[in-house]
mmCIF file of C-alpha atoms (C1' of nucleotides) in Angstrom:
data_model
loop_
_atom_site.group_PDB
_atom_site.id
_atom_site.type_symbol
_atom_site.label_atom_id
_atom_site.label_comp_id
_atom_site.label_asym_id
_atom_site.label_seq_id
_atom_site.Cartn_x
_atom_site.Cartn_y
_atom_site.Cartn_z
ATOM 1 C CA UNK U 4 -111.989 -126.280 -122.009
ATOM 2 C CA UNK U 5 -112.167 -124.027 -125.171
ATOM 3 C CA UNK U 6 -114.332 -127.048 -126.231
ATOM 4 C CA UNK U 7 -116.745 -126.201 -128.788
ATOM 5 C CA UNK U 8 -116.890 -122.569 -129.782
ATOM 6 C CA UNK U 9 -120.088 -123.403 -131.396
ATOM 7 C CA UNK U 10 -122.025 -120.618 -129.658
ATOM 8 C CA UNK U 11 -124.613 -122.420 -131.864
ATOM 9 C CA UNK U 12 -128.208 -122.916 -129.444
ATOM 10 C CA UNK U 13 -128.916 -126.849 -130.987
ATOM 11 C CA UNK U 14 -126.798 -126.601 -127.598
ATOM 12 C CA UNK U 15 -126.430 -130.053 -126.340
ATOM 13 C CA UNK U 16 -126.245 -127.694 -122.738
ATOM 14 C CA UNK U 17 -128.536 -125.559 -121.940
ATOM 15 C CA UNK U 18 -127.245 -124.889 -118.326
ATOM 16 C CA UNK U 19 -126.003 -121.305 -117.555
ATOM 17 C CA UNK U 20 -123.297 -122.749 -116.303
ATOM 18 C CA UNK U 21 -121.650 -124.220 -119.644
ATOM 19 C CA UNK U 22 -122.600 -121.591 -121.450
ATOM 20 C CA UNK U 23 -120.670 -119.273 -119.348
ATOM 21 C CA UNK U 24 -117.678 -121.249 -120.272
ATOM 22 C CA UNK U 25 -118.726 -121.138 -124.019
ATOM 23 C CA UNK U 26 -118.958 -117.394 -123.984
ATOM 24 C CA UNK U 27 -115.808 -116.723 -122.526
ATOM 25 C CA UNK U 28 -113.557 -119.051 -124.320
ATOM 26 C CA UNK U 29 -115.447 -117.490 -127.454
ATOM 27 C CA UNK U 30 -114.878 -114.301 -126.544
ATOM 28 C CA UNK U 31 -111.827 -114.742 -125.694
ATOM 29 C CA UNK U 32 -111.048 -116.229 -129.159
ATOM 30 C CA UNK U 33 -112.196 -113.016 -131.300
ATOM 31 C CA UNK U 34 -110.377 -110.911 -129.939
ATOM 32 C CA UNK U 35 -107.352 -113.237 -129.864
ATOM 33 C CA UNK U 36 -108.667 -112.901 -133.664
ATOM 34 C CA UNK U 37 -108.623 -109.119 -134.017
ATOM 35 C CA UNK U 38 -105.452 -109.026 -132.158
ATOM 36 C CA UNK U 39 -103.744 -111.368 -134.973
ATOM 37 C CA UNK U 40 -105.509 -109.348 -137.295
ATOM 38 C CA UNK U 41 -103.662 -106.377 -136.598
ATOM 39 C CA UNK U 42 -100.381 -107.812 -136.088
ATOM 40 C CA UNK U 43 -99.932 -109.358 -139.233
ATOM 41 C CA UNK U 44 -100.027 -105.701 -140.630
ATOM 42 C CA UNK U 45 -96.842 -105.182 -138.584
ATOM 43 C CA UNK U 46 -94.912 -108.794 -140.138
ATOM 44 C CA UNK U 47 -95.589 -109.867 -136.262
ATOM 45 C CA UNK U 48 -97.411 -112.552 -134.454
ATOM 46 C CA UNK U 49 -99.148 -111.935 -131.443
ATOM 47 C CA UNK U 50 -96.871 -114.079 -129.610
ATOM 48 C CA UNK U 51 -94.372 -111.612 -130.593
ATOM 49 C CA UNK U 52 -95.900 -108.687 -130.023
ATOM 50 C CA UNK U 53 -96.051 -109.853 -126.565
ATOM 51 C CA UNK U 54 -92.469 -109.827 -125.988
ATOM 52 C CA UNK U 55 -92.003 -106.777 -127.655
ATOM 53 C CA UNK U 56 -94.662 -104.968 -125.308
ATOM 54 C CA UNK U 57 -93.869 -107.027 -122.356
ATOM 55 C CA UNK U 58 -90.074 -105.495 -122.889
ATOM 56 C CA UNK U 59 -90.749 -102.191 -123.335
ATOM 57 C CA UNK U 60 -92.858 -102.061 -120.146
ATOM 58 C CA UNK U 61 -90.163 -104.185 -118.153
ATOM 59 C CA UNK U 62 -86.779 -102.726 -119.273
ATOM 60 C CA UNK U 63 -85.076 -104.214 -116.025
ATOM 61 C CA UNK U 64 -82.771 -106.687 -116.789
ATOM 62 C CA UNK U 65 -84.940 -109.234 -117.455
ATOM 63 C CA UNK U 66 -83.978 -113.114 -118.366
ATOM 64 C CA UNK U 67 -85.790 -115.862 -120.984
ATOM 65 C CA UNK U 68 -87.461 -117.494 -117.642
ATOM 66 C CA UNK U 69 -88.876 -113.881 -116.233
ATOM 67 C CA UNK U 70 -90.429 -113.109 -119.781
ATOM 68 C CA UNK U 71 -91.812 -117.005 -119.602
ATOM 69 C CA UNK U 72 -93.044 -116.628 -116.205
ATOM 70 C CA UNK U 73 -94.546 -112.827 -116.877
ATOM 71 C CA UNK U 74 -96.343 -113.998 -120.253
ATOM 72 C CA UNK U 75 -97.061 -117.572 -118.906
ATOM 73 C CA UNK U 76 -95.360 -119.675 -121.518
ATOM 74 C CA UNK U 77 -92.657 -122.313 -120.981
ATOM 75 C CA UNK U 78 -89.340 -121.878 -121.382
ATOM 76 C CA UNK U 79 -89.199 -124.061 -124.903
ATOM 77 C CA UNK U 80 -91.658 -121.249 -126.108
ATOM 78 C CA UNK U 81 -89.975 -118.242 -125.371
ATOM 79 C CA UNK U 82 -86.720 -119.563 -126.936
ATOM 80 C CA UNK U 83 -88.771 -120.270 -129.916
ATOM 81 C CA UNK U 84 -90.628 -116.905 -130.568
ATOM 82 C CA UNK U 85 -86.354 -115.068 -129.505
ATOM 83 C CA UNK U 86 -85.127 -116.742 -132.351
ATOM 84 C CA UNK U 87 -87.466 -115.312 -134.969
ATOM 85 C CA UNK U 88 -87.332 -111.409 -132.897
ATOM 86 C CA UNK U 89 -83.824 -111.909 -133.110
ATOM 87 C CA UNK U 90 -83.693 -112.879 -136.541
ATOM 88 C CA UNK U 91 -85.584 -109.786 -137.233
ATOM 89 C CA UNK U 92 -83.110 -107.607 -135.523
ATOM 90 C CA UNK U 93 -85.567 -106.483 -132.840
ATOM 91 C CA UNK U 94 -84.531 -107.980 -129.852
ATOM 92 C CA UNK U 95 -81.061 -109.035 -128.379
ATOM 93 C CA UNK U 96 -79.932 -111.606 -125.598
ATOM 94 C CA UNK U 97 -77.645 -110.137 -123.920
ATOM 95 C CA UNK U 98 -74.847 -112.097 -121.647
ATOM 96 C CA UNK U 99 -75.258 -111.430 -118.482
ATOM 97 C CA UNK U 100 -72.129 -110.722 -116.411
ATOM 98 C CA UNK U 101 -70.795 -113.351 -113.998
ATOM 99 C CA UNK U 102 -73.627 -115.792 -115.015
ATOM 100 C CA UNK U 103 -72.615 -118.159 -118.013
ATOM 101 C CA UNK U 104 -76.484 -119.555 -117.709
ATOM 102 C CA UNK U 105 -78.469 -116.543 -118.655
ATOM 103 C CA UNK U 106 -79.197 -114.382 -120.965
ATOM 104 C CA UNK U 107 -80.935 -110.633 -120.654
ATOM 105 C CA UNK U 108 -83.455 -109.973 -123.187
ATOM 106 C CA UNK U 109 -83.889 -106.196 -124.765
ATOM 107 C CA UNK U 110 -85.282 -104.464 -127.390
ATOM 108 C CA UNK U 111 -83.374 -102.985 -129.639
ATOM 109 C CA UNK U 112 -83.839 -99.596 -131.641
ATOM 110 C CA UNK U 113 -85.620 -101.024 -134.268
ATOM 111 C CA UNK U 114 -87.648 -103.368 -131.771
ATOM 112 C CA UNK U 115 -88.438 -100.014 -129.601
ATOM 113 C CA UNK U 116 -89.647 -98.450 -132.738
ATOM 114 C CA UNK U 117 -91.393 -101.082 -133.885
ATOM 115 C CA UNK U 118 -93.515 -101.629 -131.082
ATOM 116 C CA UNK U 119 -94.136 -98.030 -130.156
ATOM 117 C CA UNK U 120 -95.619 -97.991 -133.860
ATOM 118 C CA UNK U 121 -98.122 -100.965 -133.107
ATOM 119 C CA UNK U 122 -98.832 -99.661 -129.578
ATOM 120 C CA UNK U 123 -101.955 -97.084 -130.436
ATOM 121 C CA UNK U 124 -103.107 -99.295 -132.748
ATOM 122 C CA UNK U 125 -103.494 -102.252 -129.925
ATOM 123 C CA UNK U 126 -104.908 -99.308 -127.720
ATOM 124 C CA UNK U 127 -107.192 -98.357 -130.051
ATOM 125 C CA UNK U 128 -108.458 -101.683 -130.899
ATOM 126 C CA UNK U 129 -109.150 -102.333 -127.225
ATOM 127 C CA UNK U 130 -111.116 -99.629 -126.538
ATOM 128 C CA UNK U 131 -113.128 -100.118 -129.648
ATOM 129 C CA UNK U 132 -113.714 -103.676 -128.387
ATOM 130 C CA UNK U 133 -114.888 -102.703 -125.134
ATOM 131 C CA UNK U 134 -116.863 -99.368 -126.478
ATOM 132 C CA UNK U 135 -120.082 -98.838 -124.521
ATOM 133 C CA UNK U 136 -118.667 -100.432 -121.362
ATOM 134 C CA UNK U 137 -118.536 -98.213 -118.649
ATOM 135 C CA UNK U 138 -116.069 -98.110 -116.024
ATOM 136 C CA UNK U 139 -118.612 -100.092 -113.191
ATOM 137 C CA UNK U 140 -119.219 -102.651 -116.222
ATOM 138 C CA UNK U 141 -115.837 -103.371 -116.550
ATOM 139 C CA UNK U 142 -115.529 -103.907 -113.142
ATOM 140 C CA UNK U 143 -118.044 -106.033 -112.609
ATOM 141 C CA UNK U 144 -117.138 -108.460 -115.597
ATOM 142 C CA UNK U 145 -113.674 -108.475 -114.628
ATOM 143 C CA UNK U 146 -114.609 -109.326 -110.836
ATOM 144 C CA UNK U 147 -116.766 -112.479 -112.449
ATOM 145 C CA UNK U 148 -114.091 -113.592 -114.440
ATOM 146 C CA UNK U 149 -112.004 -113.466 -110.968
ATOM 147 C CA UNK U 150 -114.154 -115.712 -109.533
ATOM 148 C CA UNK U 151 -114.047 -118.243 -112.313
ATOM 149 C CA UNK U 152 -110.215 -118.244 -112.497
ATOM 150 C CA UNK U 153 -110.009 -118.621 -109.041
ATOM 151 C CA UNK U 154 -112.215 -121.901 -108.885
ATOM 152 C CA UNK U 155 -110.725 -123.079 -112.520
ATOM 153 C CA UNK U 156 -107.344 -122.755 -111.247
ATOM 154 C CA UNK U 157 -107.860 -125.064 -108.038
ATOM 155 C CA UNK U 158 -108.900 -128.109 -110.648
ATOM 156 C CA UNK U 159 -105.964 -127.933 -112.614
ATOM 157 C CA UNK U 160 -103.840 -130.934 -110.705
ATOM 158 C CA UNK U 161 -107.225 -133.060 -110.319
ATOM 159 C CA UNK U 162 -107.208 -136.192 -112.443
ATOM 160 C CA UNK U 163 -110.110 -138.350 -113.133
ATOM 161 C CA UNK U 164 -109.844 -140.125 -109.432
ATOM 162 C CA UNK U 165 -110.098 -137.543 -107.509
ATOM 163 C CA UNK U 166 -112.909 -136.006 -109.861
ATOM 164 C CA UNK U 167 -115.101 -139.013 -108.879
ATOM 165 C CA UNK U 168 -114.594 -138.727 -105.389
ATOM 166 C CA UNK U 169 -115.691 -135.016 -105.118
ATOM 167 C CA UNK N 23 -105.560 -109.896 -128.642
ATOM 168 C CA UNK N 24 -104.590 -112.892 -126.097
ATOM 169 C CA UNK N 25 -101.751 -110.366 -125.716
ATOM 170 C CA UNK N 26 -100.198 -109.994 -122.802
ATOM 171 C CA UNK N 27 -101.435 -112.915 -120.196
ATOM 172 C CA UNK N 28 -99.400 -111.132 -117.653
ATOM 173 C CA UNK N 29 -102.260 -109.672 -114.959
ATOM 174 C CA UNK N 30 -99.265 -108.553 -112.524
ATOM 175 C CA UNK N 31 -99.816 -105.151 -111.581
ATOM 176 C CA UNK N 32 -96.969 -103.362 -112.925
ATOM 177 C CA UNK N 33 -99.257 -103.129 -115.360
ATOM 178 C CA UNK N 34 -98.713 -100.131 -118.524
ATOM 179 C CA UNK N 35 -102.294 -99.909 -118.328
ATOM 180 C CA UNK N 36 -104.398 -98.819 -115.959
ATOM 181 C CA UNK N 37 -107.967 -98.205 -117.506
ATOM 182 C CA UNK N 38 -110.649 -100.905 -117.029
ATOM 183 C CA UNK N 39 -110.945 -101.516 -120.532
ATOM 184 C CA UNK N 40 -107.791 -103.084 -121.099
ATOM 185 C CA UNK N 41 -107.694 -105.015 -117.578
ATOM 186 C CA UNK N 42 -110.983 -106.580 -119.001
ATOM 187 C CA UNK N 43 -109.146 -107.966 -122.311
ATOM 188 C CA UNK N 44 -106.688 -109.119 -120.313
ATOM 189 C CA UNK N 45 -109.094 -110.790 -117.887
ATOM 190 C CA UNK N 46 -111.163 -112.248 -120.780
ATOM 191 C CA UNK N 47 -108.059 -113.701 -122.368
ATOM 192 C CA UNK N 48 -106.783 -114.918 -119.070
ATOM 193 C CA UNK N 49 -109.541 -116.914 -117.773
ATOM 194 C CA UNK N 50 -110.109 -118.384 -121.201
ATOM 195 C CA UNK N 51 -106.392 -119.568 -121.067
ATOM 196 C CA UNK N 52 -106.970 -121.156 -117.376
ATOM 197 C CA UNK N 53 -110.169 -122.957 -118.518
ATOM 198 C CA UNK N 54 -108.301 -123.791 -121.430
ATOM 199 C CA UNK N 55 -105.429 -125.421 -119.474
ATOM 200 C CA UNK N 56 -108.212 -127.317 -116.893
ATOM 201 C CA UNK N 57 -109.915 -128.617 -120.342
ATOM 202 C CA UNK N 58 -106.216 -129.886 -121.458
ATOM 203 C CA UNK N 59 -105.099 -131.530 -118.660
ATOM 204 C CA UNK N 60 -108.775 -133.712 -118.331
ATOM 205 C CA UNK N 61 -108.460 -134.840 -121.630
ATOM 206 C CA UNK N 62 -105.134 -135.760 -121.308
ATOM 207 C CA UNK N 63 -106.192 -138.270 -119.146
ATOM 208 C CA UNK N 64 -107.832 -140.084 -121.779
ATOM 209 C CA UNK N 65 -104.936 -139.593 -124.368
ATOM 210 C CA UNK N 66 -107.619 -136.547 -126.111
ATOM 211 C CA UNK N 67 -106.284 -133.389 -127.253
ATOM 212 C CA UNK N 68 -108.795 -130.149 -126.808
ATOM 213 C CA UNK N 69 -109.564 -130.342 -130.530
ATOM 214 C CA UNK N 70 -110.063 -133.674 -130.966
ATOM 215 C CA UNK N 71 -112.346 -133.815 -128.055
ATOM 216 C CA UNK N 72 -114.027 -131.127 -129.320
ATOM 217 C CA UNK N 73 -115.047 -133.184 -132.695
ATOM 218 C CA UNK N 74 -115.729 -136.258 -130.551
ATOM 219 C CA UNK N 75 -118.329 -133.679 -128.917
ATOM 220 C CA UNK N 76 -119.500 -132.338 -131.608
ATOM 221 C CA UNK N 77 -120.444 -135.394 -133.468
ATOM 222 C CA UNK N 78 -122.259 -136.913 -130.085
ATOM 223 C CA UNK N 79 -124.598 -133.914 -130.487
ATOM 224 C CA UNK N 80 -125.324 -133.605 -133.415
ATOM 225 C CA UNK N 81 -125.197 -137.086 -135.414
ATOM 226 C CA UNK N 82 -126.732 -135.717 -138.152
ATOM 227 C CA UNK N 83 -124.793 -136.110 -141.711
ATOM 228 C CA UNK N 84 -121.936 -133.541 -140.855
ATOM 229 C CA UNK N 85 -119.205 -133.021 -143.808
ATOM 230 C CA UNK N 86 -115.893 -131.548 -142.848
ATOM 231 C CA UNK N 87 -116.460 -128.147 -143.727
ATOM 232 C CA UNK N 88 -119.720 -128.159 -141.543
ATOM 233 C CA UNK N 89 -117.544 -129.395 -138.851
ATOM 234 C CA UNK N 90 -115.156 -126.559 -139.037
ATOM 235 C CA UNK N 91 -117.965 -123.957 -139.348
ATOM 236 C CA UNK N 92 -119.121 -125.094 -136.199
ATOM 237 C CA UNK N 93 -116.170 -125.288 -134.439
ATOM 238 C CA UNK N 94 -114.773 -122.224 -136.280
ATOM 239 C CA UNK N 95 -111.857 -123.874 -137.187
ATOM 240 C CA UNK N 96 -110.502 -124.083 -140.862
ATOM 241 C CA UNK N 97 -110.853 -127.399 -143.009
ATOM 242 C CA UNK N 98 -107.149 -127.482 -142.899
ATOM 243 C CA UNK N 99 -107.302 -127.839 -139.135
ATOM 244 C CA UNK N 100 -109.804 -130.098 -139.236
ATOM 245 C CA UNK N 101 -108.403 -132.542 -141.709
ATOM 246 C CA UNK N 102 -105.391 -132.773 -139.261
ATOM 247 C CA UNK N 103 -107.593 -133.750 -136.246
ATOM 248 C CA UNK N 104 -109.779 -136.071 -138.173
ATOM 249 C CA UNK N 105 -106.720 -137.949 -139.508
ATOM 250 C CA UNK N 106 -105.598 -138.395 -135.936
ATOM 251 C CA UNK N 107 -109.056 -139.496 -134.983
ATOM 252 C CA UNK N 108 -109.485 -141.944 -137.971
ATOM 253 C CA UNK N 109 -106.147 -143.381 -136.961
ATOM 254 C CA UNK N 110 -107.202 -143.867 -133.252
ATOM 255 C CA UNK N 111 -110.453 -145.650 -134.894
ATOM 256 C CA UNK N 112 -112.628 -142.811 -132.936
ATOM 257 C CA UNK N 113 -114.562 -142.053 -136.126
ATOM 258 C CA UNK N 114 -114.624 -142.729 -139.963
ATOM 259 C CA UNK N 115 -114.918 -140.679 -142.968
ATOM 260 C CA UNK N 116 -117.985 -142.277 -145.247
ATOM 261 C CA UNK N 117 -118.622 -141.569 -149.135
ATOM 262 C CA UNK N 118 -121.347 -139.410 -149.599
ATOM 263 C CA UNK N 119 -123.996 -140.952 -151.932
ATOM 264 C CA UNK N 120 -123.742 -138.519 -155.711
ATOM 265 C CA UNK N 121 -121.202 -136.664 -153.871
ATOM 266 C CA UNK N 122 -117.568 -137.657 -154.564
ATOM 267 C CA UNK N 123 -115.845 -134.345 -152.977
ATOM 268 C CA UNK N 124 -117.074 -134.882 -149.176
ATOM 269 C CA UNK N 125 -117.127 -137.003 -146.449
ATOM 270 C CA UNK N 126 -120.114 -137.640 -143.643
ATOM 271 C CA UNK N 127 -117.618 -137.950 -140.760
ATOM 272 C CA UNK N 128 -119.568 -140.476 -137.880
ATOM 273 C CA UNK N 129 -118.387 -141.278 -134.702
ATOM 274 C CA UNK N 130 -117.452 -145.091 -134.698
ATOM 275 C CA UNK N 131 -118.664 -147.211 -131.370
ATOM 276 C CA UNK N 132 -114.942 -146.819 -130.136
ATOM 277 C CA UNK N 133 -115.548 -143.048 -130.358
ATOM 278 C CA UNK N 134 -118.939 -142.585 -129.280
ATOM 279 C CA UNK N 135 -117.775 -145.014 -125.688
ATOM 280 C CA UNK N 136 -114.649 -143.084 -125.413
ATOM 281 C CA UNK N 137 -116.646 -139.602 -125.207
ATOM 282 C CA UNK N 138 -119.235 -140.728 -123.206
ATOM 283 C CA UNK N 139 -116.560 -141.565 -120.558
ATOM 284 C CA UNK N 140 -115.114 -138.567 -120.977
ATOM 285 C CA UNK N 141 -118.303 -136.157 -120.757
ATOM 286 C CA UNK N 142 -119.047 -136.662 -117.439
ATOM 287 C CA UNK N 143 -116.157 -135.643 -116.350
ATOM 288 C CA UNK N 144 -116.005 -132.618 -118.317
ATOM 289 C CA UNK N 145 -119.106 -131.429 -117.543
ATOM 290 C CA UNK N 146 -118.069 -131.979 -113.650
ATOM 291 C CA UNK N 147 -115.018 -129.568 -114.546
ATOM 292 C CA UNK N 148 -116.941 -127.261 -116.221
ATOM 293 C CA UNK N 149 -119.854 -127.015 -112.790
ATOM 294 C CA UNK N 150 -116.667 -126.841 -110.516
ATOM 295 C CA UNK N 151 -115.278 -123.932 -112.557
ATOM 296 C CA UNK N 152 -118.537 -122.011 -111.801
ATOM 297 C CA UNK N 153 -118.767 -123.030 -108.684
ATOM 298 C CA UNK N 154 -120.705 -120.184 -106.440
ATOM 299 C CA UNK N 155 -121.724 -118.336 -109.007
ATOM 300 C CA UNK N 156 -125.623 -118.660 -109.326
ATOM 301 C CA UNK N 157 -128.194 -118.297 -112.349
ATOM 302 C CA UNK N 158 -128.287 -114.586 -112.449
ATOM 303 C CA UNK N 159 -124.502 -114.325 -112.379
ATOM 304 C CA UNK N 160 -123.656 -116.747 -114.686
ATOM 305 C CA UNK N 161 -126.430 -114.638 -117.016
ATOM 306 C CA UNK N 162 -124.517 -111.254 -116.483
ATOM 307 C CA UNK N 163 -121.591 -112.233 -117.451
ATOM 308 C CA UNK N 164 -122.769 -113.529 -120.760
ATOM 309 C CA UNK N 165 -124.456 -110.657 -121.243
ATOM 310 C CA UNK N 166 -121.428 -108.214 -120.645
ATOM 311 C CA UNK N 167 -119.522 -111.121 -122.855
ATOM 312 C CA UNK N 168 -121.794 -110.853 -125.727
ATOM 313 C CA UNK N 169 -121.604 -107.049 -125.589
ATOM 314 C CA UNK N 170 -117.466 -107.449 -126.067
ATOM 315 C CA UNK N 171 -117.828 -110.259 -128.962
ATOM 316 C CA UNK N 172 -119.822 -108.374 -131.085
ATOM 317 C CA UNK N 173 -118.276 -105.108 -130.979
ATOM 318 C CA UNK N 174 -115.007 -106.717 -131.463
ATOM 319 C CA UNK N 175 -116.410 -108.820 -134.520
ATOM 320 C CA UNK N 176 -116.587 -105.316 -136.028
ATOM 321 C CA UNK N 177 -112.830 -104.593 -135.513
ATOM 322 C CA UNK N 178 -112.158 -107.921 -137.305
ATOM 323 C CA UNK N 179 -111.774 -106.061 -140.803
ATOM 324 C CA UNK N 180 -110.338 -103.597 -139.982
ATOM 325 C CA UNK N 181 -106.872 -102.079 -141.485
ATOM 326 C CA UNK N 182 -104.438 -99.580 -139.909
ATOM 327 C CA UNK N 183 -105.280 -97.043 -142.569
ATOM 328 C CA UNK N 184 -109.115 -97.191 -141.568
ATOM 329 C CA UNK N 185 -108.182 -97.226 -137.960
ATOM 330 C CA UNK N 186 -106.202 -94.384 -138.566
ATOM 331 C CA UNK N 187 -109.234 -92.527 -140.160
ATOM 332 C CA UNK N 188 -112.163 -93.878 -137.356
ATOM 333 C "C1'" DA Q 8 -122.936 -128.386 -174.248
ATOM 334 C "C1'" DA Q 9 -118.851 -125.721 -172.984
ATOM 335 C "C1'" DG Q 10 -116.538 -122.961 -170.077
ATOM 336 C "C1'" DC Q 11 -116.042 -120.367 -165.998
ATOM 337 C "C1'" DA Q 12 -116.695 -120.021 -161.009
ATOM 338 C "C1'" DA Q 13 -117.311 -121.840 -156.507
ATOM 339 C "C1'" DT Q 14 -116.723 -125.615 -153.205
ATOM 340 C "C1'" DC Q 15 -114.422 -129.655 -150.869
ATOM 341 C "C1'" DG Q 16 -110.743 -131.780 -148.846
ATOM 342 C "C1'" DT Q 17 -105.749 -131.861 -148.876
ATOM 343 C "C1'" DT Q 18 -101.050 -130.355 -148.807
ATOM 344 C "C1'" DT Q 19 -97.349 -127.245 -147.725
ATOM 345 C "C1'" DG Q 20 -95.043 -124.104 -144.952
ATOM 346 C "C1'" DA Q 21 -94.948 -121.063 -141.146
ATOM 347 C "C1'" DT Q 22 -95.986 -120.219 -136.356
ATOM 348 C "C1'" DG Q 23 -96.795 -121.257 -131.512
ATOM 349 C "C1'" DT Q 24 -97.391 -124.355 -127.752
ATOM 350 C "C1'" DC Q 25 -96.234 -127.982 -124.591
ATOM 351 C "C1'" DA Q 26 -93.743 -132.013 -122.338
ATOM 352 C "C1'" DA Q 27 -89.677 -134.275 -121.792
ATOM 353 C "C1'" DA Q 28 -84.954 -134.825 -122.064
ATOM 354 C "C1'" DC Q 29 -80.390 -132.649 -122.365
ATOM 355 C "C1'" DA Q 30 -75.898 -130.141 -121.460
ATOM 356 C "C1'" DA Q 31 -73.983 -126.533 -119.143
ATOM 357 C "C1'" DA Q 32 -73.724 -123.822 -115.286
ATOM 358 C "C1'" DT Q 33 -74.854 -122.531 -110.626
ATOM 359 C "C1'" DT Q 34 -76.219 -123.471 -105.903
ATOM 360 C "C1'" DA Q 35 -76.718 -126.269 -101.922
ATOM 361 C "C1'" DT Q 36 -75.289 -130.154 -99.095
ATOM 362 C "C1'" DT Q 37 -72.459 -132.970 -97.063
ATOM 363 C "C1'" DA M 11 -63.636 -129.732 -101.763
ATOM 364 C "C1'" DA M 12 -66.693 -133.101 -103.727
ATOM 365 C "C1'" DT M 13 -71.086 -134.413 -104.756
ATOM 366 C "C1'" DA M 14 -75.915 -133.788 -105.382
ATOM 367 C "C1'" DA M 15 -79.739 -130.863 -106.668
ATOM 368 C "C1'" DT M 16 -81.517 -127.095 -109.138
ATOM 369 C "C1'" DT M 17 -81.757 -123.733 -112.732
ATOM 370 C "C1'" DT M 18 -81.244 -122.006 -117.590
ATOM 371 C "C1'" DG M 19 -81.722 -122.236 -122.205
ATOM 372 C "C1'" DT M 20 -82.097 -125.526 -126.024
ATOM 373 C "C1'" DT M 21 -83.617 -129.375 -128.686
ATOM 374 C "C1'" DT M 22 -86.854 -132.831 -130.162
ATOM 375 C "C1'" DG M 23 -91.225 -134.522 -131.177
ATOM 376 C "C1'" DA M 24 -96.096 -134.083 -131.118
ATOM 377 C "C1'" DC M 25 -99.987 -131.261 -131.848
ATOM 378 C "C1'" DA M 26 -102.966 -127.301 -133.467
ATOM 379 C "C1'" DT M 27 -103.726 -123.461 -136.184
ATOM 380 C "C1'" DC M 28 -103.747 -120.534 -140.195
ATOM 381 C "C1'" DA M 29 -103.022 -118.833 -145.105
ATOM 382 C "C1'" DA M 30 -102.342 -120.024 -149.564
ATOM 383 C "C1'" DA M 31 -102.261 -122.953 -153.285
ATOM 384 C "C1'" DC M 32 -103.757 -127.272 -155.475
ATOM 385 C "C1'" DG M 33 -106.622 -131.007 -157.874
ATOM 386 C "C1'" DA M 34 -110.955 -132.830 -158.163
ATOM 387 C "C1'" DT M 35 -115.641 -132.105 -158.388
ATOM 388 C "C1'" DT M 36 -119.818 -129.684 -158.748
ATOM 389 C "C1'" DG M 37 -122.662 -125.714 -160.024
ATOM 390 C "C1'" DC M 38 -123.752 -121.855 -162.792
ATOM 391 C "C1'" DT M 39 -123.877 -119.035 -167.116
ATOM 392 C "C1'" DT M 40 -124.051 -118.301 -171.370
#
DNA sequence: AAGCAATCGTTTGATGTCAAACAAATTATT
DNA sequence: AATAATTTGTTTGACATCAAACGATTGCTT
């Protein structure tokens, strides 16, 4: 649905509707872009910055398939993005005690440092992002982009069938 | 900036302005997924519907490069789609007349069927996705959209030293 | 005209993502 | 206890994306 970021107006839609969906996946997209931006300063993707902040906020024991389920990536993924943290020597998998299967996931010092070194930068670049929103704005474009995920996510097991009879 | 997906509420943050990244990032990811699994259906990928698209609408004489501007995508990226979509005979790369370094890329008849089947149902997705929300909502949310893109466009330069300083 | 600079499309290499299949381990059922 | 079902992490294969470098071509400057 990220379709065509072309915010350009020879718009084959001109119905609020689609370009709703334009502006948000575009949005969206920039500051996925400034995000990247700043992470590459760090040696880091933003997948695994992710981890990295999703750890230090979670420090529970915490296995491959919580992280997956917490930052909404498969399994396949998480293992992925592990290998190149733990390269890095800032993350660990742990064994976990009386569970062959699993694995616990933590930072280690270096990971801890790393991130809390990257962590005011991220804050900063939010709030410059979202300068000259006010608190009610924020609201109210966050309770619109509520309602959209709620109807998006009811389509997402509809195949072309069903589309055509609804 | 896609960052951390995870909306739970154990949230680090707190303040509005990072809930509304996260929102922005999230919903763009659940469109993003609805988009997916549609094309699916017709053995398209996001980006290569999103050339398909792009040609239909604007059939002008469209190099590579221009495609990429418009879809703000690199030329790398978009050779790699356009070979895929020259393989699938979905559209051709033609000589440019005194031009030997680019290609018009046109939508064959195979391609130009193929995404007119597939538009209607997008465009079904995309209505069901904004489902309830009316004109003047849909319009506010751009708005407060538009606000975010272009104050994070600003960010997009922007090194830790200067960050630092501002 | 000659030479330098910019542009076009491609390639390479790295990353992330998913779906699907797998082995190993754990849990549930019978 | 034995078997079936589920879960966990990994691998494989396909795709997209980017940055950086490259050759070919075109444009600009002098």
């Amino acid at each position: 649905m990220s379709l065509d970021r072309e915010l350009n107006l020879e718009a084959p839609f001109k119905d609020p509707q689609h370009e709703t969906v334009l502006n948000i996946v575009r949005t969206a997209s920039v500051l996925a872009g400034v995000g990247d931006q700043l992470f590459r300063q760090f040696d880091l993707t933003e997948a695994q910055f992710n981890v990295l902040f999703s750890l230090k906020y979670n420090p529970q024991q915490v296995t491959q398939t919580d992280l997956g389920r917490r930052l909404v990536v498969t399994r396949a993924s998480i293992t992925s993005v592990l290998d190149k943290l733990e390269a890095k020597g800032l993350v660990e998998r742990q064994d976990v005690p009386n569970n062959r299967r699993s694995y616990h996931v933590v930072l280690t010092e270096k990971g801890k440092a790393l991130v809390d070194e990257v962590e005011p930068h991220y804050r900063r670049r939010v709030h410059q992002a979202l300068d000259g929103m006010d608190e009610r704005e924020c609201r109210q474009l966050i309770r619109l982009l509520e309602r959209v995920r709620v109807q998006a996510s009811l389509l997402q097991d509809e195949d072309v069938e069903n589309s055509r009879a609804g």
